[in-house]
Amino acid sequence: MTDSPVFREPLHVGRPNIGSRARLTERLEGALDRLYLTNGPLVREFEERLAEVAGVDHCVAVCNATIGLQVAAKAAGIRGGDEVIVPAFTWVATAAALDWIGIVPVFCDADETTGNIDWTKVEALIGPRTRGIMGVHVFGRPCEVDELEEIAGRHGLPLLFDSAHAIGCTYKGRPVGGFGTAEVYSFHATKFVNSFEGGAIVTRDAEFAERCRELRNFGITSAGEIRSGGTNAKMNEAAAAMGLTSLEVMDSLMEANRINHGRYEKGLDGLPGVWVRGQAEGERANHQYLVIEIDAAVAGIHRDEVHTALIAQNVLSRRYFHPSCHQVEPYLSDPARHAPHPLPHAEALAERVLALPTGTTVGPSEIDQVCDIIRRCVSARTPAR
Ligand code: T4K
């Protein structure tokens, strides 16, 4: 490796997509002219568009997905002290959203192929305090929805999905967003559809949506009465302006991500112990995360060393998700909240995964150079074949 980095400017994971600046500006100007900066028409329009994308009748936009998960959990009747089964391999927000309002996340191991909650292990975790199950469509790959719905239905438990990664994806040909009791999208700036910060709860259940609307707005009903203890989870008009603008180009963003995915697969093909995580066969995937796995035993080099080498070359890879959620505070040192048993698959995944730059700001030559850096790291360690 040379002293000066391969890339003069940092190559980021999670570069935001803006869409048409003119459309964004027009929408922002409209909000300024109307003097409606929140509780306004752009949020309602964004909700309508999102409901169409999700294939549902109801959408409640919120200020971010973390708060959205809390609102959805409360709307599902889950209270402080209740337990909810969650995957261990996920972004910390899945568990933290619940923990923050006194709900106890009970960690379930991952399926190593899909990265999702291992549905075969869910039922064994159901106990007297269990009040819900929360799946996460990790990196946009859909959970085993049918199996989870069957388990939740049999036990009379609400099933929520953290769909922060999965807008635009399908499960058995149907859009992710229409499953379980409700699903929650994220539109954080690093998501390929973004609203600066933001999220949305999508559901088929009209009453559930109404409860979410109330809880989002201090517990105030549409008749103006306070029926429950709510919060302020509202999305503002500027966020909705960005969300609408970004959503307009969703299909082309997905196509750009798909092409990048193929380029990375080709660039890393045949490299021992290194592979690009795949998506579900026959389903539409948004490919918003480009995640490789590095099996140190085969590649001869640990993921962390490759990560360090990439950063030295200005490729700002991210270890999504390391450590596994159950291995961080407050769960790590609190025996009452610690995972009841080792979660080997989640832990193994957390040691292998590495998210690489993708999206519209990354082109083929950048991808080839990133692959070349990884190739050189691995080749330096593996014996010649
Ligand atoms: N559930 C799941 C499964 C999630 O993955 C997330 C969020 C949530 C729930 C919660 O959703 P929200 O409450 O956020 O709506 C990022 C995001 O902050 C987080 O939203 C996301 N998941 C997580 C996977 O990644 P960081 O700490 O890695 O983000 P940050 O700000 O350091 O940015 C990452 C890279 O993106 C940097 O290299 C810089 C670049 N970037 C970032 C921003 C914000 C830009 O180029 N421009 C930007 O504006 O967590």
Short mmCIF file of C-alpha atoms and ligand atoms in Angstrom, two decimals:
data_model
loop_
_atom_site.label_atom_id
_atom_site.label_comp_id
_atom_site.label_asym_id
_atom_site.label_seq_id
_atom_site.Cartn_x
_atom_site.Cartn_y
_atom_site.Cartn_z
CA MET A 1 0.00 0.00 0.00
CA THR A 2 1.22 3.51 -0.77
CA ASP A 3 1.42 6.35 1.77
CA SER A 4 -1.24 8.50 0.12
CA PRO A 5 -4.69 6.95 0.26
CA VAL A 6 -6.28 5.42 -2.84
CA PHE A 7 -9.17 7.88 -2.49
CA ARG A 8 -8.40 11.55 -1.98
CA GLU A 9 -11.91 12.21 -0.70
CA PRO A 10 -13.63 9.88 1.76
CA LEU A 11 -15.95 7.30 0.24
CA HIS A 12 -18.91 6.99 2.61
CA VAL A 13 -21.44 4.34 3.46
CA GLY A 14 -24.80 6.06 3.76
CA ARG A 15 -24.38 9.08 1.49
CA PRO A 16 -27.84 10.68 1.25
CA ASN A 17 -29.84 10.69 -1.99
CA ILE A 18 -31.56 14.00 -2.56
CA GLY A 19 -33.56 13.50 -5.75
CA SER A 20 -34.56 16.66 -7.62
CA ARG A 21 -33.30 19.76 -5.80
CA ALA A 22 -35.77 21.87 -7.77
CA ARG A 23 -38.70 19.75 -6.52
CA LEU A 24 -37.37 19.87 -2.97
CA THR A 25 -36.98 23.65 -3.09
CA GLU A 26 -40.44 24.05 -4.59
CA ARG A 27 -41.95 22.00 -1.77
CA LEU A 28 -40.02 23.90 0.90
CA GLU A 29 -41.07 27.23 -0.62
CA GLY A 30 -44.67 26.01 -0.55
CA ALA A 31 -44.43 25.22 3.15
CA LEU A 32 -42.91 28.65 3.83
CA ASP A 33 -45.64 30.37 1.79
CA ARG A 34 -48.40 28.46 3.58
CA LEU A 35 -46.84 29.14 6.97
CA TYR A 36 -47.50 25.50 7.81
CA LEU A 37 -44.24 24.05 9.05
CA THR A 38 -45.65 20.99 10.78
CA ASN A 39 -49.09 19.29 10.94
CA GLY A 40 -49.36 20.27 7.27
CA PRO A 41 -50.27 18.89 3.84
CA LEU A 42 -46.81 17.61 2.88
CA VAL A 43 -46.83 15.12 5.74
CA ARG A 44 -50.29 13.94 4.69
CA GLU A 45 -49.14 13.59 1.07
CA PHE A 46 -46.03 11.68 2.15
CA GLU A 47 -48.23 9.34 4.20
CA GLU A 48 -50.46 8.68 1.19
CA ARG A 49 -47.47 7.89 -1.05
CA LEU A 50 -45.95 5.60 1.58
CA ALA A 51 -49.21 3.71 2.09
CA GLU A 52 -49.24 3.07 -1.68
CA VAL A 53 -45.65 1.80 -1.60
CA ALA A 54 -46.45 -0.47 1.36
CA GLY A 55 -49.72 -1.65 -0.17
CA VAL A 56 -51.68 -0.71 2.97
CA ASP A 57 -54.45 1.75 3.82
CA HIS A 58 -52.82 3.49 6.78
CA CYS A 59 -49.57 5.31 7.34
CA VAL A 60 -48.51 7.47 10.27
CA ALA A 61 -45.34 9.48 9.62
CA VAL A 62 -43.09 10.07 12.62
CA CYS A 63 -39.95 12.03 13.44
CA ASN A 64 -37.71 8.94 13.32
CA ALA A 65 -38.05 5.16 13.31
CA THR A 66 -36.81 4.76 16.89
CA ILE A 67 -39.74 6.80 18.20
CA GLY A 68 -41.93 5.08 15.61
CA LEU A 69 -41.11 1.69 17.16
CA GLN A 70 -42.06 3.05 20.58
CA VAL A 71 -45.35 4.46 19.32
CA ALA A 72 -46.15 1.17 17.55
CA ALA A 73 -45.29 -0.87 20.67
CA LYS A 74 -47.53 1.31 22.85
CA ALA A 75 -50.33 1.22 20.28
CA ALA A 76 -50.06 -2.59 20.37
CA GLY A 77 -50.76 -2.47 24.11
CA ILE A 78 -47.22 -3.35 25.19
CA ARG A 79 -46.34 -1.70 28.51
CA GLY A 80 -43.34 -1.16 30.77
CA GLY A 81 -42.21 -4.48 32.30
CA ASP A 82 -43.55 -6.51 29.39
CA GLU A 83 -41.14 -8.57 27.30
CA VAL A 84 -40.78 -8.43 23.53
CA ILE A 85 -38.72 -10.95 21.58
CA VAL A 86 -36.26 -9.18 19.27
CA PRO A 87 -33.34 -10.31 17.12
CA ALA A 88 -29.88 -9.86 18.57
CA PHE A 89 -28.33 -9.07 15.20
CA THR A 90 -29.71 -5.61 14.42
CA TRP A 91 -28.94 -1.96 14.88
CA VAL A 92 -29.07 -1.09 18.57
CA ALA A 93 -32.16 1.10 18.03
CA THR A 94 -34.44 -1.95 17.75
CA ALA A 95 -33.81 -2.93 21.35
CA ALA A 96 -33.10 0.57 22.69
CA ALA A 97 -36.46 1.86 21.48
CA LEU A 98 -38.17 -0.69 23.72
CA ASP A 99 -35.74 -0.52 26.63
CA TRP A 100 -36.12 3.28 26.75
CA ILE A 101 -39.83 2.90 27.62
CA GLY A 102 -39.30 0.08 30.11
CA ILE A 103 -40.12 -2.82 27.77
CA VAL A 104 -37.68 -5.70 28.13
CA PRO A 105 -36.10 -6.86 24.85
CA VAL A 106 -35.51 -10.62 24.92
CA PHE A 107 -32.82 -11.44 22.41
CA CYS A 108 -33.23 -14.23 19.90
CA ASP A 109 -30.41 -15.65 17.80
CA ALA A 110 -30.07 -14.95 14.08
CA ASP A 111 -30.32 -17.17 11.06
CA GLU A 112 -26.81 -16.97 9.64
CA THR A 113 -27.91 -16.95 6.01
CA THR A 114 -30.67 -14.36 6.16
CA GLY A 115 -29.27 -12.42 9.14
CA ASN A 116 -32.82 -12.24 10.44
CA ILE A 117 -34.40 -13.49 13.66
CA ASP A 118 -34.25 -17.29 13.67
CA TRP A 119 -37.98 -18.01 13.78
CA THR A 120 -37.33 -21.60 14.88
CA LYS A 121 -35.98 -20.25 18.18
CA VAL A 122 -38.71 -17.71 18.88
CA GLU A 123 -41.29 -19.96 20.47
CA ALA A 124 -38.88 -21.23 23.15
CA LEU A 125 -38.42 -17.63 24.32
CA ILE A 126 -42.12 -16.99 24.88
CA GLY A 127 -42.84 -16.79 28.60
CA PRO A 128 -45.49 -15.41 30.96
CA ARG A 129 -44.34 -11.81 30.45
CA THR A 130 -44.04 -11.94 26.66
CA ARG A 131 -46.34 -9.39 25.06
CA GLY A 132 -44.95 -9.14 21.54
CA ILE A 133 -42.53 -10.24 18.84
CA MET A 134 -40.51 -7.80 16.75
CA GLY A 135 -38.79 -8.93 13.57
CA VAL A 136 -36.24 -6.88 11.63
CA HIS A 137 -35.81 -7.24 7.86
CA VAL A 138 -32.05 -7.00 8.18
CA PHE A 139 -30.40 -5.19 5.25
CA GLY A 140 -33.76 -5.32 3.48
CA ARG A 141 -33.96 -9.10 3.32
CA PRO A 142 -37.45 -10.05 4.46
CA CYS A 143 -37.99 -12.10 7.60
CA GLU A 144 -39.80 -15.44 7.45
CA VAL A 145 -43.04 -13.52 7.78
CA ASP A 146 -45.47 -16.45 7.43
CA GLU A 147 -43.76 -18.46 10.15
CA LEU A 148 -43.59 -15.48 12.53
CA GLU A 149 -47.24 -14.60 11.87
CA GLU A 150 -48.22 -18.18 12.62
CA ILE A 151 -46.35 -18.20 15.95
CA ALA A 152 -47.62 -14.76 16.96
CA GLY A 153 -51.18 -15.69 15.99
CA ARG A 154 -51.10 -18.95 17.94
CA HIS A 155 -49.92 -17.13 21.08
CA GLY A 156 -52.15 -14.08 20.60
CA LEU A 157 -49.15 -11.76 20.45
CA PRO A 158 -48.79 -8.61 18.35
CA LEU A 159 -46.13 -8.93 15.68
CA LEU A 160 -44.24 -5.79 14.78
CA PHE A 161 -41.58 -5.37 12.13
CA ASP A 162 -38.69 -2.97 12.30
CA SER A 163 -38.54 -2.31 8.56
CA ALA A 164 -35.94 0.44 8.79
CA HIS A 165 -34.00 -1.18 5.92
CA ALA A 166 -36.78 -2.58 3.83
CA ILE A 167 -38.88 -0.01 1.99
CA GLY A 168 -39.29 -1.12 -1.62
CA CYS A 169 -38.52 -4.78 -0.86
CA THR A 170 -40.96 -7.67 -1.25
CA TYR A 171 -41.82 -10.87 0.59
CA LYS A 172 -43.50 -13.52 -1.59
CA GLY A 173 -44.06 -10.76 -4.13
CA ARG A 174 -45.92 -8.46 -1.73
CA PRO A 175 -44.40 -5.21 -0.46
CA VAL A 176 -42.70 -5.24 2.91
CA GLY A 177 -44.82 -2.86 4.96
CA GLY A 178 -48.09 -4.80 4.95
CA PHE A 179 -47.20 -7.57 7.39
CA GLY A 180 -47.84 -8.26 11.07
CA THR A 181 -49.67 -5.77 13.24
CA ALA A 182 -47.58 -2.95 11.81
CA GLU A 183 -44.23 -2.19 10.25
CA VAL A 184 -41.93 0.79 10.81
CA TYR A 185 -39.79 2.36 8.09
CA SER A 186 -36.82 4.65 8.71
CA PHE A 187 -35.97 7.69 6.59
CA HIS A 188 -32.77 8.67 8.34
CA ALA A 189 -30.39 10.58 6.07
CA THR A 190 -28.32 7.43 5.56
CA LYS A 191 -31.33 5.47 4.27
CA PHE A 192 -31.70 5.41 0.49
CA VAL A 193 -35.11 7.06 0.85
CA ASN A 194 -34.61 9.81 3.40
CA SER A 195 -36.45 12.67 5.04
CA PHE A 196 -33.37 14.11 6.81
CA GLU A 197 -34.65 12.31 9.94
CA GLY A 198 -37.95 10.48 9.87
CA GLY A 199 -39.90 7.28 9.90
CA ALA A 200 -43.37 5.90 9.30
CA ILE A 201 -45.66 3.30 10.80
CA VAL A 202 -47.59 1.39 8.13
CA THR A 203 -50.47 -0.92 8.90
CA ARG A 204 -53.66 -2.50 7.53
CA ASP A 205 -55.44 -1.92 10.84
CA ALA A 206 -57.47 1.31 10.93
CA GLU A 207 -57.90 1.33 14.73
CA PHE A 208 -54.23 0.66 15.29
CA ALA A 209 -53.36 3.55 12.97
CA GLU A 210 -55.72 5.83 14.85
CA ARG A 211 -54.06 4.94 18.17
CA CYS A 212 -50.65 5.67 16.59
CA ARG A 213 -51.92 9.07 15.39
CA GLU A 214 -53.05 9.93 18.91
CA LEU A 215 -49.88 8.71 20.60
CA ARG A 216 -47.79 10.67 18.06
CA ASN A 217 -49.64 13.84 19.00
CA PHE A 218 -49.61 13.95 22.83
CA GLY A 219 -52.46 11.43 23.05
CA ILE A 220 -54.97 13.89 21.57
CA THR A 221 -57.84 12.26 19.64
CA SER A 222 -59.16 13.57 16.33
CA ALA A 223 -62.03 15.04 18.40
CA GLY A 224 -59.48 17.05 20.38
CA GLU A 225 -59.67 15.10 23.64
CA ILE A 226 -56.75 13.62 25.50
CA ARG A 227 -57.40 9.90 25.73
CA SER A 228 -53.95 8.50 26.51
CA GLY A 229 -50.45 9.51 27.53
CA GLY A 230 -48.82 10.32 24.22
CA THR A 231 -45.62 11.91 23.06
CA ASN A 232 -44.53 14.28 20.34
CA ALA A 233 -43.47 11.99 17.50
CA LYS A 234 -44.61 14.20 14.63
CA MET A 235 -42.80 14.57 11.35
CA ASN A 236 -42.39 18.16 10.18
CA GLU A 237 -43.09 19.62 6.73
CA ALA A 238 -39.44 20.05 5.74
CA ALA A 239 -38.84 16.37 6.46
CA ALA A 240 -41.90 15.41 4.41
CA ALA A 241 -40.70 17.64 1.54
CA MET A 242 -37.45 15.72 1.45
CA GLY A 243 -39.21 12.39 1.91
CA LEU A 244 -41.54 13.02 -1.03
CA THR A 245 -38.67 14.17 -3.23
CA SER A 246 -36.53 11.20 -2.31
CA LEU A 247 -39.40 8.74 -2.74
CA GLU A 248 -39.97 10.01 -6.30
CA VAL A 249 -36.61 8.55 -7.35
CA MET A 250 -36.80 5.38 -5.27
CA ASP A 251 -36.93 3.04 -8.26
CA SER A 252 -33.88 4.54 -9.94
CA LEU A 253 -31.97 4.44 -6.66
CA MET A 254 -32.79 0.78 -6.27
CA GLU A 255 -31.55 0.12 -9.78
CA ALA A 256 -28.28 1.95 -9.09
CA ASN A 257 -27.83 -0.09 -5.89
CA ARG A 258 -28.60 -3.32 -7.74
CA ILE A 259 -25.95 -2.58 -10.36
CA ASN A 260 -23.43 -1.76 -7.63
CA HIS A 261 -24.27 -5.03 -5.89
CA GLY A 262 -23.47 -6.97 -9.07
CA ARG A 263 -20.23 -5.06 -9.55
CA TYR A 264 -19.07 -5.86 -6.01
CA GLU A 265 -20.00 -9.53 -6.48
CA LYS A 266 -17.93 -9.65 -9.64
CA GLY A 267 -15.05 -7.73 -8.05
CA LEU A 268 -14.80 -10.08 -5.08
CA ASP A 269 -15.64 -13.28 -6.92
CA GLY A 270 -13.36 -16.18 -6.03
CA LEU A 271 -11.72 -14.43 -3.09
CA PRO A 272 -11.43 -17.11 -0.39
CA GLY A 273 -13.52 -16.45 2.71
CA VAL A 274 -15.07 -13.25 1.33
CA TRP A 275 -18.54 -12.91 -0.12
CA VAL A 276 -21.25 -10.33 -0.69
CA ARG A 277 -24.38 -10.99 1.40
CA GLY A 278 -27.22 -11.97 -0.88
CA GLN A 279 -30.88 -11.10 -1.01
CA ALA A 280 -33.89 -13.40 -1.10
CA GLU A 281 -34.24 -15.16 -4.43
CA GLY A 282 -37.08 -13.94 -6.63
CA GLU A 283 -37.87 -10.96 -4.41
CA ARG A 284 -37.46 -7.26 -5.13
CA ALA A 285 -34.59 -5.91 -3.02
CA ASN A 286 -33.56 -2.30 -2.47
CA HIS A 287 -29.87 -3.24 -1.99
CA GLN A 288 -29.43 -0.11 0.12
CA TYR A 289 -26.77 -1.84 2.19
CA LEU A 290 -23.86 -3.49 0.47
CA VAL A 291 -22.56 -5.89 3.10
CA ILE A 292 -19.72 -8.34 2.71
CA GLU A 293 -18.75 -11.10 5.08
CA ILE A 294 -15.18 -12.06 5.83
CA ASP A 295 -14.59 -15.46 7.36
CA ALA A 296 -11.24 -14.99 9.07
CA ALA A 297 -10.54 -18.72 9.26
CA VAL A 298 -10.65 -18.99 5.46
CA ALA A 299 -9.54 -15.53 4.37
CA GLY A 300 -6.60 -15.53 6.80
CA ILE A 301 -7.49 -12.01 7.89
CA HIS A 302 -10.09 -10.70 10.31
CA ARG A 303 -12.83 -8.33 9.17
CA ASP A 304 -11.46 -5.66 11.55
CA GLU A 305 -8.09 -5.63 9.78
CA VAL A 306 -9.77 -5.21 6.40
CA HIS A 307 -11.92 -2.44 7.90
CA THR A 308 -8.79 -0.67 9.18
CA ALA A 309 -7.06 -1.08 5.81
CA LEU A 310 -10.06 0.37 3.97
CA ILE A 311 -10.26 3.35 6.29
CA ALA A 312 -6.55 4.01 5.71
CA GLN A 313 -7.45 4.30 2.01
CA ASN A 314 -10.35 6.67 2.80
CA VAL A 315 -13.03 4.03 2.32
CA LEU A 316 -15.19 4.61 5.39
CA SER A 317 -16.65 1.13 5.76
CA ARG A 318 -18.96 0.47 8.73
CA ARG A 319 -19.21 -2.62 10.92
CA TYR A 320 -23.00 -2.96 10.66
CA PHE A 321 -23.81 -4.60 13.11
CA HIS A 322 -20.98 -5.04 15.56
CA PRO A 323 -21.17 -5.88 18.38
CA SER A 324 -24.36 -7.92 18.32
CA CYS A 325 -27.06 -6.03 20.20
CA HIS A 326 -27.07 -8.28 23.27
CA GLN A 327 -23.34 -7.67 23.70
CA VAL A 328 -23.66 -3.94 24.40
CA GLU A 329 -24.80 -1.93 27.41
CA PRO A 330 -27.21 -1.85 29.12
CA TYR A 331 -27.83 -5.51 28.32
CA LEU A 332 -24.25 -6.70 28.75
CA SER A 333 -23.79 -6.13 32.45
CA ASP A 334 -27.38 -6.30 33.68
CA PRO A 335 -28.15 -9.97 34.39
CA ALA A 336 -31.89 -9.23 34.35
CA ARG A 337 -31.59 -8.01 30.77
CA HIS A 338 -28.84 -10.26 29.53
CA ALA A 339 -29.60 -12.81 26.84
CA PRO A 340 -30.47 -16.03 28.66
CA HIS A 341 -28.04 -18.10 26.60
CA PRO A 342 -25.24 -17.58 24.05
CA LEU A 343 -26.40 -16.44 20.62
CA PRO A 344 -23.67 -17.97 18.44
CA HIS A 345 -25.03 -17.05 15.04
CA ALA A 346 -25.63 -13.39 15.89
CA GLU A 347 -22.17 -13.24 17.45
CA ALA A 348 -20.53 -14.91 14.44
CA LEU A 349 -22.25 -12.55 12.02
CA ALA A 350 -21.20 -9.54 14.07
CA GLU A 351 -17.56 -10.66 13.65
CA ARG A 352 -17.83 -11.08 9.87
CA VAL A 353 -19.96 -8.30 8.41
CA LEU A 354 -18.71 -5.10 6.83
CA ALA A 355 -20.85 -2.50 5.04
CA LEU A 356 -19.22 -0.89 2.00
CA PRO A 357 -20.10 2.28 0.11
CA THR A 358 -22.91 2.05 -2.40
CA GLY A 359 -25.62 4.34 -3.75
CA THR A 360 -25.63 6.92 -6.50
CA THR A 361 -22.40 8.58 -5.36
CA VAL A 362 -20.42 5.40 -5.95
CA GLY A 363 -19.55 4.35 -9.50
CA PRO A 364 -17.94 1.28 -11.08
CA SER A 365 -14.38 2.55 -10.89
CA GLU A 366 -14.71 3.30 -7.17
CA ILE A 367 -16.15 -0.18 -6.59
CA ASP A 368 -13.32 -1.78 -8.53
CA GLN A 369 -10.79 0.10 -6.44
CA VAL A 370 -12.50 -0.88 -3.16
CA CYS A 371 -12.52 -4.52 -4.29
CA ASP A 372 -8.88 -4.21 -5.21
CA ILE A 373 -7.98 -2.99 -1.71
CA ILE A 374 -9.84 -5.95 -0.18
CA ARG A 375 -8.21 -8.37 -2.62
CA ARG A 376 -4.77 -7.09 -1.72
CA CYS A 377 -5.52 -7.44 2.02
CA VAL A 378 -6.66 -11.03 1.62
CA SER A 379 -4.03 -12.10 -0.90
CA ALA A 380 -1.29 -10.88 1.41
CA ARG A 381 -2.50 -13.42 4.01
CA THR A 382 -3.72 -16.43 2.08
CA PRO A 383 -1.17 -18.84 0.64
CA ALA A 384 -0.95 -18.88 -3.17
CA ARG A 385 -3.30 -21.48 -4.70
N1 T4K B 1 -33.80 -0.13 13.22
C1 T4K B 1 -32.79 -0.44 12.41
C2 T4K B 1 -32.62 -1.85 11.97
C3 T4K B 1 -31.91 0.57 11.99
O1 T4K B 1 -30.88 0.27 11.18
C4 T4K B 1 -32.12 1.89 12.43
C5 T4K B 1 -31.20 2.93 12.05
C6 T4K B 1 -33.23 2.15 13.25
C7 T4K B 1 -34.05 1.11 13.63
C8 T4K B 1 -33.53 3.53 13.74
O2 T4K B 1 -33.91 4.38 12.69
P1 T4K B 1 -33.89 5.98 12.96
O3 T4K B 1 -34.40 6.23 14.34
O4 T4K B 1 -32.47 6.45 12.76
O5 T4K B 1 -34.84 6.51 11.92
C9 T4K B 1 -26.70 5.02 11.09
C10 T4K B 1 -28.01 5.77 11.25
O6 T4K B 1 -27.90 6.83 12.17
C11 T4K B 1 -29.16 4.91 11.64
O7 T4K B 1 -30.35 5.59 11.24
C12 T4K B 1 -29.11 3.55 10.98
N2 T4K B 1 -30.13 2.67 11.44
C13 T4K B 1 -27.78 2.90 11.23
C14 T4K B 1 -27.68 1.53 10.59
O8 T4K B 1 -26.78 3.71 10.66
P2 T4K B 1 -24.41 5.69 12.12
O9 T4K B 1 -24.07 6.11 13.51
O10 T4K B 1 -23.56 4.69 11.47
O11 T4K B 1 -24.65 6.95 11.16
P3 T4K B 1 -23.72 8.17 10.84
O12 T4K B 1 -24.50 9.41 11.07
O13 T4K B 1 -22.41 8.03 11.52
O14 T4K B 1 -23.50 8.05 9.27
C15 T4K B 1 -22.91 6.94 8.64
C16 T4K B 1 -22.16 7.40 7.41
O15 T4K B 1 -23.03 8.13 6.56
C17 T4K B 1 -20.96 8.30 7.71
O16 T4K B 1 -19.82 7.78 7.04
C18 T4K B 1 -21.31 9.65 7.09
C19 T4K B 1 -22.45 9.36 6.13
N3 T4K B 1 -23.46 10.42 6.19
C20 T4K B 1 -24.28 10.48 7.28
C21 T4K B 1 -25.23 11.47 7.36
C22 T4K B 1 -26.15 11.52 8.56
C23 T4K B 1 -23.50 11.37 5.19
O17 T4K B 1 -22.72 11.30 4.24
N4 T4K B 1 -24.44 12.34 5.27
C24 T4K B 1 -25.32 12.43 6.31
O18 T4K B 1 -26.18 13.33 6.33
O19 T4K B 1 -25.91 5.15 12.21
#
